[in-house]
PDB file of C-alpha atoms in Angstrom:
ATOM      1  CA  UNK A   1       0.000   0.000   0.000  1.00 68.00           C
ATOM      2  CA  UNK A   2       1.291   3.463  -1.182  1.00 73.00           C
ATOM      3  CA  UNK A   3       0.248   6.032   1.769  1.00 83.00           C
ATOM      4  CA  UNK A   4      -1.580   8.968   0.323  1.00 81.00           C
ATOM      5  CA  UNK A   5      -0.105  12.254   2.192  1.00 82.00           C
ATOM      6  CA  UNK A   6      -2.982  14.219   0.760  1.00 81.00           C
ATOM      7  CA  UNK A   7      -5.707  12.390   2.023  1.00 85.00           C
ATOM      8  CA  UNK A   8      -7.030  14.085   5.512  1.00 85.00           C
ATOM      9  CA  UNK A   9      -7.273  10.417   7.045  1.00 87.00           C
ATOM     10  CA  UNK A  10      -4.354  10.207   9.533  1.00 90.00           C
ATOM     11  CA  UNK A  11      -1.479   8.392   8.080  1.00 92.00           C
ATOM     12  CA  UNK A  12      -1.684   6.008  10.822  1.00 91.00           C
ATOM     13  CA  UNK A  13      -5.085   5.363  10.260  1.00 91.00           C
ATOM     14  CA  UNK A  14      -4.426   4.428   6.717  1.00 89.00           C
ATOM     15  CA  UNK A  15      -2.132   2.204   8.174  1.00 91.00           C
ATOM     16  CA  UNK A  16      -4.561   0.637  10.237  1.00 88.00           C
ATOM     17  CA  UNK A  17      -6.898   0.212   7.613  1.00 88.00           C
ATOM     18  CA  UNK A  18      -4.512  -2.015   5.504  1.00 88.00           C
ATOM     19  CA  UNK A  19      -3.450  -4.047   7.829  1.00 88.00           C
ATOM     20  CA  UNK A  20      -6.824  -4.947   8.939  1.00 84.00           C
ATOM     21  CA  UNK A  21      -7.943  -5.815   5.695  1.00 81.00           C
ATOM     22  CA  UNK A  22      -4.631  -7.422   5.092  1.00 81.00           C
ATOM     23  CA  UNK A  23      -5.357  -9.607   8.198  1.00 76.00           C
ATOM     24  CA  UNK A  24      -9.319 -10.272   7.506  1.00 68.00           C
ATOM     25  CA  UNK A  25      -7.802 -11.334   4.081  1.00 65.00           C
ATOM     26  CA  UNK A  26      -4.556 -13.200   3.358  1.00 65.00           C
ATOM     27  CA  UNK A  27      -3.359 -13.578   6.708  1.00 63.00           C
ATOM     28  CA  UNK A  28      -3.780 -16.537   9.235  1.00 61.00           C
ATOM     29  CA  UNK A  29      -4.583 -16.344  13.009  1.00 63.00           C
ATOM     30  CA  UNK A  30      -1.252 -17.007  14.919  1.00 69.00           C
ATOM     31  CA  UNK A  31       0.954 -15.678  12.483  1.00 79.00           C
ATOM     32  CA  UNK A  32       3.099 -12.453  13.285  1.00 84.00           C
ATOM     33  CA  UNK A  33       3.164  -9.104  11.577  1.00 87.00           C
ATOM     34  CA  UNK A  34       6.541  -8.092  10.326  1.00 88.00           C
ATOM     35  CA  UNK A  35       8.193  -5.640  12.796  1.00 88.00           C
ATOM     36  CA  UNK A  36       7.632  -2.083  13.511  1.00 89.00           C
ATOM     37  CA  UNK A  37      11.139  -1.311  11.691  1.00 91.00           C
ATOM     38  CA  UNK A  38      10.175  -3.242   8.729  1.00 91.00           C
ATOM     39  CA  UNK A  39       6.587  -1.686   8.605  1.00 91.00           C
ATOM     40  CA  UNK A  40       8.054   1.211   8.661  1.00 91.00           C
ATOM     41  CA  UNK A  41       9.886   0.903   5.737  1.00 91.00           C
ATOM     42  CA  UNK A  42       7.012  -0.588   3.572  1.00 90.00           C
ATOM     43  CA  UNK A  43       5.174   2.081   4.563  1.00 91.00           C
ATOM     44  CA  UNK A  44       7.584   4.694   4.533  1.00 92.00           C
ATOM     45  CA  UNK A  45       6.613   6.438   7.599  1.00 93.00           C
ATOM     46  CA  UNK A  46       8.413   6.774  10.944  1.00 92.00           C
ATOM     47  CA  UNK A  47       8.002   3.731  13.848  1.00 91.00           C
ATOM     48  CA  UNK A  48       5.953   6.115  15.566  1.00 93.00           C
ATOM     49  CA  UNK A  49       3.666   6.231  12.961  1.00 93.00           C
ATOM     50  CA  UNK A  50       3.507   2.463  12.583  1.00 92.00           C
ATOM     51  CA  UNK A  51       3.213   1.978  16.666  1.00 91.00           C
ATOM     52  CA  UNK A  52      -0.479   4.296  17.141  1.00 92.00           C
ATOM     53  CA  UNK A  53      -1.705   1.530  13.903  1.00 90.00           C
ATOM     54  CA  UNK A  54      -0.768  -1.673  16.289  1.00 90.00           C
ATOM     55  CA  UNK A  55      -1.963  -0.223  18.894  1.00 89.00           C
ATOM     56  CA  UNK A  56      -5.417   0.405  17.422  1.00 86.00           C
ATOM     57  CA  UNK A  57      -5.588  -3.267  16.096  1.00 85.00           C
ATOM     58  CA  UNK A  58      -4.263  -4.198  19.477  1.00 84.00           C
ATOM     59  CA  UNK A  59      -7.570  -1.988  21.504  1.00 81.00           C
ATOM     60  CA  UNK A  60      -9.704  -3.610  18.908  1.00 73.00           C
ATOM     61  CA  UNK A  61      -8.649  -6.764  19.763  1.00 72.00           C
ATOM     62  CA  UNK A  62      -6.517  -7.877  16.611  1.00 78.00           C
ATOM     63  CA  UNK A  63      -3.617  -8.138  17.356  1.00 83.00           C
ATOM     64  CA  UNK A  64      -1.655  -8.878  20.818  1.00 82.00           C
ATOM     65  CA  UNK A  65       1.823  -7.873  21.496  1.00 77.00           C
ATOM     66  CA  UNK A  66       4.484  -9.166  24.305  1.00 67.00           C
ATOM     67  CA  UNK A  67       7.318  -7.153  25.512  1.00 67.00           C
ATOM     68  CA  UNK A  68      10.186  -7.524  23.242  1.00 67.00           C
ATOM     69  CA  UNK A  69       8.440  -9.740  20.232  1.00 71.00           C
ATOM     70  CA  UNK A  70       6.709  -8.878  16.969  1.00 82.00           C
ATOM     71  CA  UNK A  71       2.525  -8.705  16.619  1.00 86.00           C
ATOM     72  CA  UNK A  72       0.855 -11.873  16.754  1.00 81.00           C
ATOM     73  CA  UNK A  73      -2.914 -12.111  15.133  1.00 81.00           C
ATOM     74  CA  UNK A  74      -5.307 -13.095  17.254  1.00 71.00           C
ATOM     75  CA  UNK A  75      -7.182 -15.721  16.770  1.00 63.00           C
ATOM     76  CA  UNK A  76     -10.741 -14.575  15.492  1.00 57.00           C
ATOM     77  CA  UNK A  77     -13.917 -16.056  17.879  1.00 59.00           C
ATOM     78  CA  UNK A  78     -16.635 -17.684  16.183  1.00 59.00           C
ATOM     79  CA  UNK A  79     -19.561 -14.980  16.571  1.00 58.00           C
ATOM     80  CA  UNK A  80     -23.363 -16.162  17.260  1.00 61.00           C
ATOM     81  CA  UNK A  81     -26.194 -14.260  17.056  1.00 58.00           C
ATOM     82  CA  UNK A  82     -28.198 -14.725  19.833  1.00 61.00           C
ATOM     83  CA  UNK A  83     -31.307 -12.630  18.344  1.00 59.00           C
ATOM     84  CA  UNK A  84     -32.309 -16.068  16.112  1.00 66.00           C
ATOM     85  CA  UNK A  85     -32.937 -19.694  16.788  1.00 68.00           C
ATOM     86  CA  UNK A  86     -30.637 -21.836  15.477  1.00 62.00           C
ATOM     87  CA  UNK A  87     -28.690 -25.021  16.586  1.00 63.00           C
ATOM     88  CA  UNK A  88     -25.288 -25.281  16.481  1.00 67.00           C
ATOM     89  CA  UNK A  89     -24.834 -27.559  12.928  1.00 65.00           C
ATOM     90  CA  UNK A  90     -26.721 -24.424  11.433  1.00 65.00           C
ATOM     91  CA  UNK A  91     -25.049 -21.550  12.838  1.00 64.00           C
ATOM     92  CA  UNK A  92     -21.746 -22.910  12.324  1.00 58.00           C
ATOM     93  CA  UNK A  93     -22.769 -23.495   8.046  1.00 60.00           C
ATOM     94  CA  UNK A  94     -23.774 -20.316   7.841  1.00 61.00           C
ATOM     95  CA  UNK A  95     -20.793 -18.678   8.991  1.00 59.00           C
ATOM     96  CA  UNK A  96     -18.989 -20.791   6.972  1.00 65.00           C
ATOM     97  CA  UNK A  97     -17.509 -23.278   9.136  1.00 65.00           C
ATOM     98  CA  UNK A  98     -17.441 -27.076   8.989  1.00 78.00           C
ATOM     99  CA  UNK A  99     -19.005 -28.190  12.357  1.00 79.00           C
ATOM    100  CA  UNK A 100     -18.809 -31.960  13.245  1.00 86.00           C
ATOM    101  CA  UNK A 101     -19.520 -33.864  16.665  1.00 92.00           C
ATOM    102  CA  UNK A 102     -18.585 -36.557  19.069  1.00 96.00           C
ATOM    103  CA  UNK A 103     -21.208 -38.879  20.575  1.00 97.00           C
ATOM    104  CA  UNK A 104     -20.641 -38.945  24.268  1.00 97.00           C
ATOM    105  CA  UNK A 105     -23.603 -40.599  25.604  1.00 97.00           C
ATOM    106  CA  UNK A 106     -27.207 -41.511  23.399  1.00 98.00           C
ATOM    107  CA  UNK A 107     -29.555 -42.994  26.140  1.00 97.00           C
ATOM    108  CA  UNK A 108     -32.467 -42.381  28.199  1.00 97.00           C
ATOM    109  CA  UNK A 109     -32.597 -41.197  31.342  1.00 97.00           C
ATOM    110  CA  UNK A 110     -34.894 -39.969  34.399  1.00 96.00           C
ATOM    111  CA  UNK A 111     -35.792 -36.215  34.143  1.00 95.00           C
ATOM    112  CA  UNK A 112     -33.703 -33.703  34.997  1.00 93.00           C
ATOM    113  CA  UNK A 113     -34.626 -31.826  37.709  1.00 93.00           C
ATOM    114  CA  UNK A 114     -33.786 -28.480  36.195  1.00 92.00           C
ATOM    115  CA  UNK A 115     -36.287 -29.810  33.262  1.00 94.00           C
ATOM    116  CA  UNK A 116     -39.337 -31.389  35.736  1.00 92.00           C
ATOM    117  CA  UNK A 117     -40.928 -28.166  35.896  1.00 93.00           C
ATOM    118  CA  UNK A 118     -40.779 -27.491  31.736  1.00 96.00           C
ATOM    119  CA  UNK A 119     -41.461 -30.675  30.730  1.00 96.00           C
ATOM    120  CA  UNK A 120     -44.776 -30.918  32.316  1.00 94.00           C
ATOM    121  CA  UNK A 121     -44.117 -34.202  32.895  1.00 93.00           C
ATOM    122  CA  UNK A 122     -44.483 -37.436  35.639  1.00 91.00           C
ATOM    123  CA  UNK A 123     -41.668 -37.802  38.217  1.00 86.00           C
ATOM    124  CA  UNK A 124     -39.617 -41.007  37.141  1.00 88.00           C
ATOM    125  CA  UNK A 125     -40.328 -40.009  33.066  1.00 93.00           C
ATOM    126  CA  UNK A 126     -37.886 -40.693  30.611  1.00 96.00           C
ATOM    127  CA  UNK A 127     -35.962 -38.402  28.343  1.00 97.00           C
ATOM    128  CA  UNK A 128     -33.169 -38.705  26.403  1.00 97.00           C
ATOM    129  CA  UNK A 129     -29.725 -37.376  26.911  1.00 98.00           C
ATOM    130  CA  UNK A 130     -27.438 -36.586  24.578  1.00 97.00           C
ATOM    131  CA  UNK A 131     -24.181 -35.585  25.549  1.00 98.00           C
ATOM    132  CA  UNK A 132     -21.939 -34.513  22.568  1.00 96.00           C
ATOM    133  CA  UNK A 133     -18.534 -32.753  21.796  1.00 96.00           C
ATOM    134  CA  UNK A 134     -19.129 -29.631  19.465  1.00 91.00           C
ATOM    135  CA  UNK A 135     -16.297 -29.227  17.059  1.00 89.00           C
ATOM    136  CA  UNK A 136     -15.103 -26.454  14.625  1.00 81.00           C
ATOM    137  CA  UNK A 137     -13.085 -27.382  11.465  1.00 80.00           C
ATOM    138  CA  UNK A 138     -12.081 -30.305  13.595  1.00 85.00           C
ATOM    139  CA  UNK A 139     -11.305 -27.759  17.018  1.00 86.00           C
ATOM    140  CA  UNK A 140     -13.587 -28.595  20.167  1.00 90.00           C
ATOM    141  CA  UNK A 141     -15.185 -25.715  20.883  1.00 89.00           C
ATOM    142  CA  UNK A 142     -18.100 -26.818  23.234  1.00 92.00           C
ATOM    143  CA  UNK A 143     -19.355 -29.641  24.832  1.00 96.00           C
ATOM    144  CA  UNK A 144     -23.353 -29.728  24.476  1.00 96.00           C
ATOM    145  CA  UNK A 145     -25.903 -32.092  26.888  1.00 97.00           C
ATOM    146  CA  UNK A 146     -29.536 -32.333  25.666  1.00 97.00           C
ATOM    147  CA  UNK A 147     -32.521 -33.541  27.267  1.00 98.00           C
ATOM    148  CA  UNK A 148     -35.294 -34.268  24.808  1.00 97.00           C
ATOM    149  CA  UNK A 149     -38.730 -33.915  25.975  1.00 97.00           C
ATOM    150  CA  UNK A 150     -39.986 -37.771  24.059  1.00 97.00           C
ATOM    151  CA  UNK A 151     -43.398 -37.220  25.366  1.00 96.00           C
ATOM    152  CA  UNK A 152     -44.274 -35.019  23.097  1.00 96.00           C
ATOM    153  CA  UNK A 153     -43.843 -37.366  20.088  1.00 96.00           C
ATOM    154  CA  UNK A 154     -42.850 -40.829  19.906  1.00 95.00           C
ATOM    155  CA  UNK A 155     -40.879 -40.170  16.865  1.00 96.00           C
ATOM    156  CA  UNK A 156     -38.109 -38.037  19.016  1.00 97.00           C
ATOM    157  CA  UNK A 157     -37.061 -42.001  20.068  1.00 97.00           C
ATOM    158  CA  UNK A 158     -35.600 -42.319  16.837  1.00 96.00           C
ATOM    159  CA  UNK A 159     -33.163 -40.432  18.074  1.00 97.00           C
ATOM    160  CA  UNK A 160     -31.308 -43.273  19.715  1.00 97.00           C
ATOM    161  CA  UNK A 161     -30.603 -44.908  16.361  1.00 96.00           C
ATOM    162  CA  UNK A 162     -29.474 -42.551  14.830  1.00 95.00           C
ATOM    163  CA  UNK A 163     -25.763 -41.461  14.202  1.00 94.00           C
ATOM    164  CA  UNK A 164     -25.802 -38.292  15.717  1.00 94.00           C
ATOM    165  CA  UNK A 165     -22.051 -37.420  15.378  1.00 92.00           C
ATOM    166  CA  UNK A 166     -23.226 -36.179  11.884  1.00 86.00           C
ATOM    167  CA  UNK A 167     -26.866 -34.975  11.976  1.00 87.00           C
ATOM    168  CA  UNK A 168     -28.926 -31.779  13.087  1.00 89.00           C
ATOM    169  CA  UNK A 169     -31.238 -32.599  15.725  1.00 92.00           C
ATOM    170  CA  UNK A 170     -32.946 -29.148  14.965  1.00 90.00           C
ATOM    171  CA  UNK A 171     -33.259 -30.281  11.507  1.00 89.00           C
ATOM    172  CA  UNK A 172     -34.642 -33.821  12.523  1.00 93.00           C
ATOM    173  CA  UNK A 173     -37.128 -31.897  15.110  1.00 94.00           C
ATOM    174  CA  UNK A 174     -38.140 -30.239  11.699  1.00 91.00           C
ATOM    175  CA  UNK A 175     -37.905 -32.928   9.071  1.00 92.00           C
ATOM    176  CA  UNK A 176     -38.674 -36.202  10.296  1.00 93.00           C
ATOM    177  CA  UNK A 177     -40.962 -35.150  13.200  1.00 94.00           C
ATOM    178  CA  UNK A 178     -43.114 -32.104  12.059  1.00 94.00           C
ATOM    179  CA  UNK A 179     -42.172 -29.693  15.006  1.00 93.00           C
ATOM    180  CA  UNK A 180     -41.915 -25.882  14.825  1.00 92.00           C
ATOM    181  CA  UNK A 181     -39.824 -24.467  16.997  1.00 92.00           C
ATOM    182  CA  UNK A 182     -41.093 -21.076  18.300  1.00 93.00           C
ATOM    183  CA  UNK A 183     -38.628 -19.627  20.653  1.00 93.00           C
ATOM    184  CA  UNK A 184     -36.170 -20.469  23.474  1.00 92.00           C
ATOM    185  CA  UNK A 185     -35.568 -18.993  26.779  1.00 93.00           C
ATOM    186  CA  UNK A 186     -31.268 -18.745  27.490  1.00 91.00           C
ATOM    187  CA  UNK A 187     -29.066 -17.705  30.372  1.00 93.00           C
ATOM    188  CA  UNK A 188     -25.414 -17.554  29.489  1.00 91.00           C
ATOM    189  CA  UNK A 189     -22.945 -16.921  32.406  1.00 93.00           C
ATOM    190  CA  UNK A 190     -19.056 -17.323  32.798  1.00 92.00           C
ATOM    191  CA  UNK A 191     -17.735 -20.191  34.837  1.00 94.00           C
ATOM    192  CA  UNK A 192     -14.667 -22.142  35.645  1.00 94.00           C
ATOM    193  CA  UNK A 193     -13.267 -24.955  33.406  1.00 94.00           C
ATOM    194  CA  UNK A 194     -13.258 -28.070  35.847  1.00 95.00           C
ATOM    195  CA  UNK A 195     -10.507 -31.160  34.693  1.00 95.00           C
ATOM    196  CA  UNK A 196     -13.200 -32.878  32.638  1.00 95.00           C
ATOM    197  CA  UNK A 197     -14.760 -30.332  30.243  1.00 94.00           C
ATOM    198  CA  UNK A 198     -10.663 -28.618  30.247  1.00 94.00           C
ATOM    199  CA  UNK A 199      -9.858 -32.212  29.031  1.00 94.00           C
ATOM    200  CA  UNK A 200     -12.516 -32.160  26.035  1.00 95.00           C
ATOM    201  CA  UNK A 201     -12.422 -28.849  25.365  1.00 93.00           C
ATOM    202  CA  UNK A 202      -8.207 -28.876  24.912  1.00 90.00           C
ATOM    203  CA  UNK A 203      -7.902 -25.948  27.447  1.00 88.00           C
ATOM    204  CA  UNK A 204      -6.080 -25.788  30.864  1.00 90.00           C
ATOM    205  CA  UNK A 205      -8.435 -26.771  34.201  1.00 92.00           C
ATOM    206  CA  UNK A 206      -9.593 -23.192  35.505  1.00 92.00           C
ATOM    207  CA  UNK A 207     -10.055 -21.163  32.698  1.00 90.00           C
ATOM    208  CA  UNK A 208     -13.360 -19.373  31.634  1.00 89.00           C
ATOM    209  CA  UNK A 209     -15.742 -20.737  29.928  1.00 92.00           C
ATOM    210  CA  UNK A 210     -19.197 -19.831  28.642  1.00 91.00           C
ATOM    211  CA  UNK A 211     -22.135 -21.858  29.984  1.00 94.00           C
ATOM    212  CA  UNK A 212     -25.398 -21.918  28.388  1.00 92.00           C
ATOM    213  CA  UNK A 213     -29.133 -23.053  29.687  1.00 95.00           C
ATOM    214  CA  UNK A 214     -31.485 -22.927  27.075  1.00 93.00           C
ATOM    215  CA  UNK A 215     -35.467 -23.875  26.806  1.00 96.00           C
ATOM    216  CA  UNK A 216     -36.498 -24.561  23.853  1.00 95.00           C
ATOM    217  CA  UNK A 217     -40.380 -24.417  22.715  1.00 96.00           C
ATOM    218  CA  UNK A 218     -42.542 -25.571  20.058  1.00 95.00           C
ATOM    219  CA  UNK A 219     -45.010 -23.930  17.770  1.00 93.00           C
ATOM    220  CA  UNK A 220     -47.538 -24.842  20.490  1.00 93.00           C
ATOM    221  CA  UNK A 221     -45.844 -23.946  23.924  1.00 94.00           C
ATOM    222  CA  UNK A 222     -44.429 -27.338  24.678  1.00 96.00           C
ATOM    223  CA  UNK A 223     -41.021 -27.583  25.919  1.00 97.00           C
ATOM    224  CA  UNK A 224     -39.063 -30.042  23.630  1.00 97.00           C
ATOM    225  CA  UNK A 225     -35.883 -30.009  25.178  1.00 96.00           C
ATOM    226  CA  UNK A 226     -33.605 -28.353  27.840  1.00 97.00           C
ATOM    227  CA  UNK A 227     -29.506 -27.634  26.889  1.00 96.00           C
ATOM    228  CA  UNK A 228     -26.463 -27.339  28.941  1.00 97.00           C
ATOM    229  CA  UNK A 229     -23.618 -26.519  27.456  1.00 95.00           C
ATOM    230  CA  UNK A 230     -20.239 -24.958  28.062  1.00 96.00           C
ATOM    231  CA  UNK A 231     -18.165 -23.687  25.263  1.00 90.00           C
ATOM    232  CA  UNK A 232     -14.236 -22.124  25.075  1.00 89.00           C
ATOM    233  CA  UNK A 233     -14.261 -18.405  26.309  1.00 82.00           C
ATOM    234  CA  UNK A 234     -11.079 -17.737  23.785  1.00 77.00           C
ATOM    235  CA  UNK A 235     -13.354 -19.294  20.800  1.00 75.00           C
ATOM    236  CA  UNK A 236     -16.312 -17.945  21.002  1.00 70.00           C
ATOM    237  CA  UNK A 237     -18.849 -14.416  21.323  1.00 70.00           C
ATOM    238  CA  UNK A 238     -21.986 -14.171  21.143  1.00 69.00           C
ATOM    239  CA  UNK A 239     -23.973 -10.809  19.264  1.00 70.00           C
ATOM    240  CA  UNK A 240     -26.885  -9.123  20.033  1.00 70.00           C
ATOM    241  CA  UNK A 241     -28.866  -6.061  18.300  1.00 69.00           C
ATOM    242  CA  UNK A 242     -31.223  -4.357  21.183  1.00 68.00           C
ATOM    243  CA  UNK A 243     -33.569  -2.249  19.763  1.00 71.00           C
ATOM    244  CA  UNK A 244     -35.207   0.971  21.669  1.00 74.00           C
TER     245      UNK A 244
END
C-alpha cells in the first residue's frame, strides 16, 4: 500500500486500515506481523507512525503484542447471534464453518430436575440425553448435553438410532418429526473450566468458559428439550442487536 499524504485520514489510520484488511484477508490467526522497523519501511513512515496503527488493532482486539516480540494475530472467535434460533450444525454453516460432533452418551434417562418443571411431565419419566462434543473445522469448541422432551412425540425415540455425530437434531425436530420451533428462553454466564470439560475442550483446568441453559419451545408452547452446554471463552462471542 502506497500512503496517500494528501488524504485528511491520519497516516496512521491508513495504516490501520490495511493491515486490517490485510489480516481479515490473506493472513492466518497465529501468524506475526513483520516488525515495527520493517513496517516502517514498507510504509515509509516513521516507527511512531507504525506503533499508534498496532496499537489500534491491538484496543480492537486484533492483534496482541508481548514485551520484546513482533505482533501476533489473534485468533478470530466464532460470533453467534443470539437474536435467532438456530442449533449449532446451522449456525456454524452459515458462517462458513465445517461443524462436526462426538457422541458422548445416546440414552435415556430420568428427568432432569432443572427440566421437571418445563417438561410438564411425571416424576420417574424418561428423556433422552445426549451428551456430545461440538467441534469447529475439527477444534472442540463446546461440549453440548440435551434432554429431549420424548413425550411429546414418539418419533423423538428415533433419536437413539441414529448417528448423531453427523446430523442436526434441529433439523430432525423439523424434518422427520413435524415440530416448529417457536422460541427459546437462554441464560449464558461465565464459569470455571473443571478437569473434565478442560480435558474435552483442549484448554487448561480453571479457565473461563461460557455456559449456556437454554429452553427450547414448540409452535404450540411445549417444551421439547432443555440444553447445557459450556463452550471455550477464547473461541467464542456471542452478538446481540437491542432495539429501543
Amino acid at each position: 500500500m502506497k500512503i496517500d499524504r494528501k488524504n485528511p485520514m491520519p497516516i496512521y489510520h491508513q495504516i490501520y486500515r490495511d493491515l486490517k484488511e490485510r489480516i481479515e484477508g490473506d493472513l492466518i490467526s497465529g501468524e506475526y506481523l513483520p516488525s515495527e522497523d520493517e513496517l516502517a519501511d514498507q510504509y515509509g513512515v516513521s516507527r511512531l507512525t507504525v506503533r499508534q496503527a498496532l496499537k489500534n488493532l491491538m484496543e480492537d482486539g486484533i492483534i496482541e503484542k508481548q514485551r520484546g516480540k513482533k505482533s501476533k494475530i489473534k485468533e478470530i472467535k466464532n460470533i453467534e447471534n443470539l437474536s435467532q434460533l438456530k442449533g449449532f450444525t446451522q449456525d456454524a454453516m452459515l458462517l462458513g464453518h465445517t461443524p462436526s460432533s462426538i457422541v458422548l452418551a445416546n440414552k435415556l434417562i430420568n428427568v432432569p430436575d432443572q427440566a421437571f418443571d418445563k417438561f410438564k411431565v411425571p416424576r420417574g419419566s424418561k428423556v433422552i440425553f445426549l451428551n456430545r462434543l461440538r467441534l469447529l473445522d475439527g477444534i472442540p469448541y463446546a461440549i453440548e448435553m440435551a434432554y429431549i422432551n420424548v413425550s411429546i412425540d414418539v418419533k423423538l425415540l428415533d433419536v437413539l438410532d441414529m448417528d448423531m455425530s453427523k446430523s442436526s437434531l434441529y433439523a430432525f425436530f423439523k424434518d422427520e418429526v413435524g415440530l416448529k420451533l417457536e422460541y427459546a428462553d437462554e441464560t449464558i454466564e461465565v464459569v470455571q473450566a473443571n478437569s473434565e470439560n478442560a480435558k474435552l475442550l483442549g484448554i487448561q483446568s480453571g479457565n473461563c468458559i461460557l455456559l449456556r441453559n437454554r429452553f427450547t419451545y414448540t409452535h404450540e408452547g411445549q417444551c421439547i428439550e432443555y440444553v447445557q452446554s459450556y463452550y471455550r471463552g477464547d473461541k467464542y462471542k456471542f452478538n446481540i442487536r437491542i432495539r429501543s
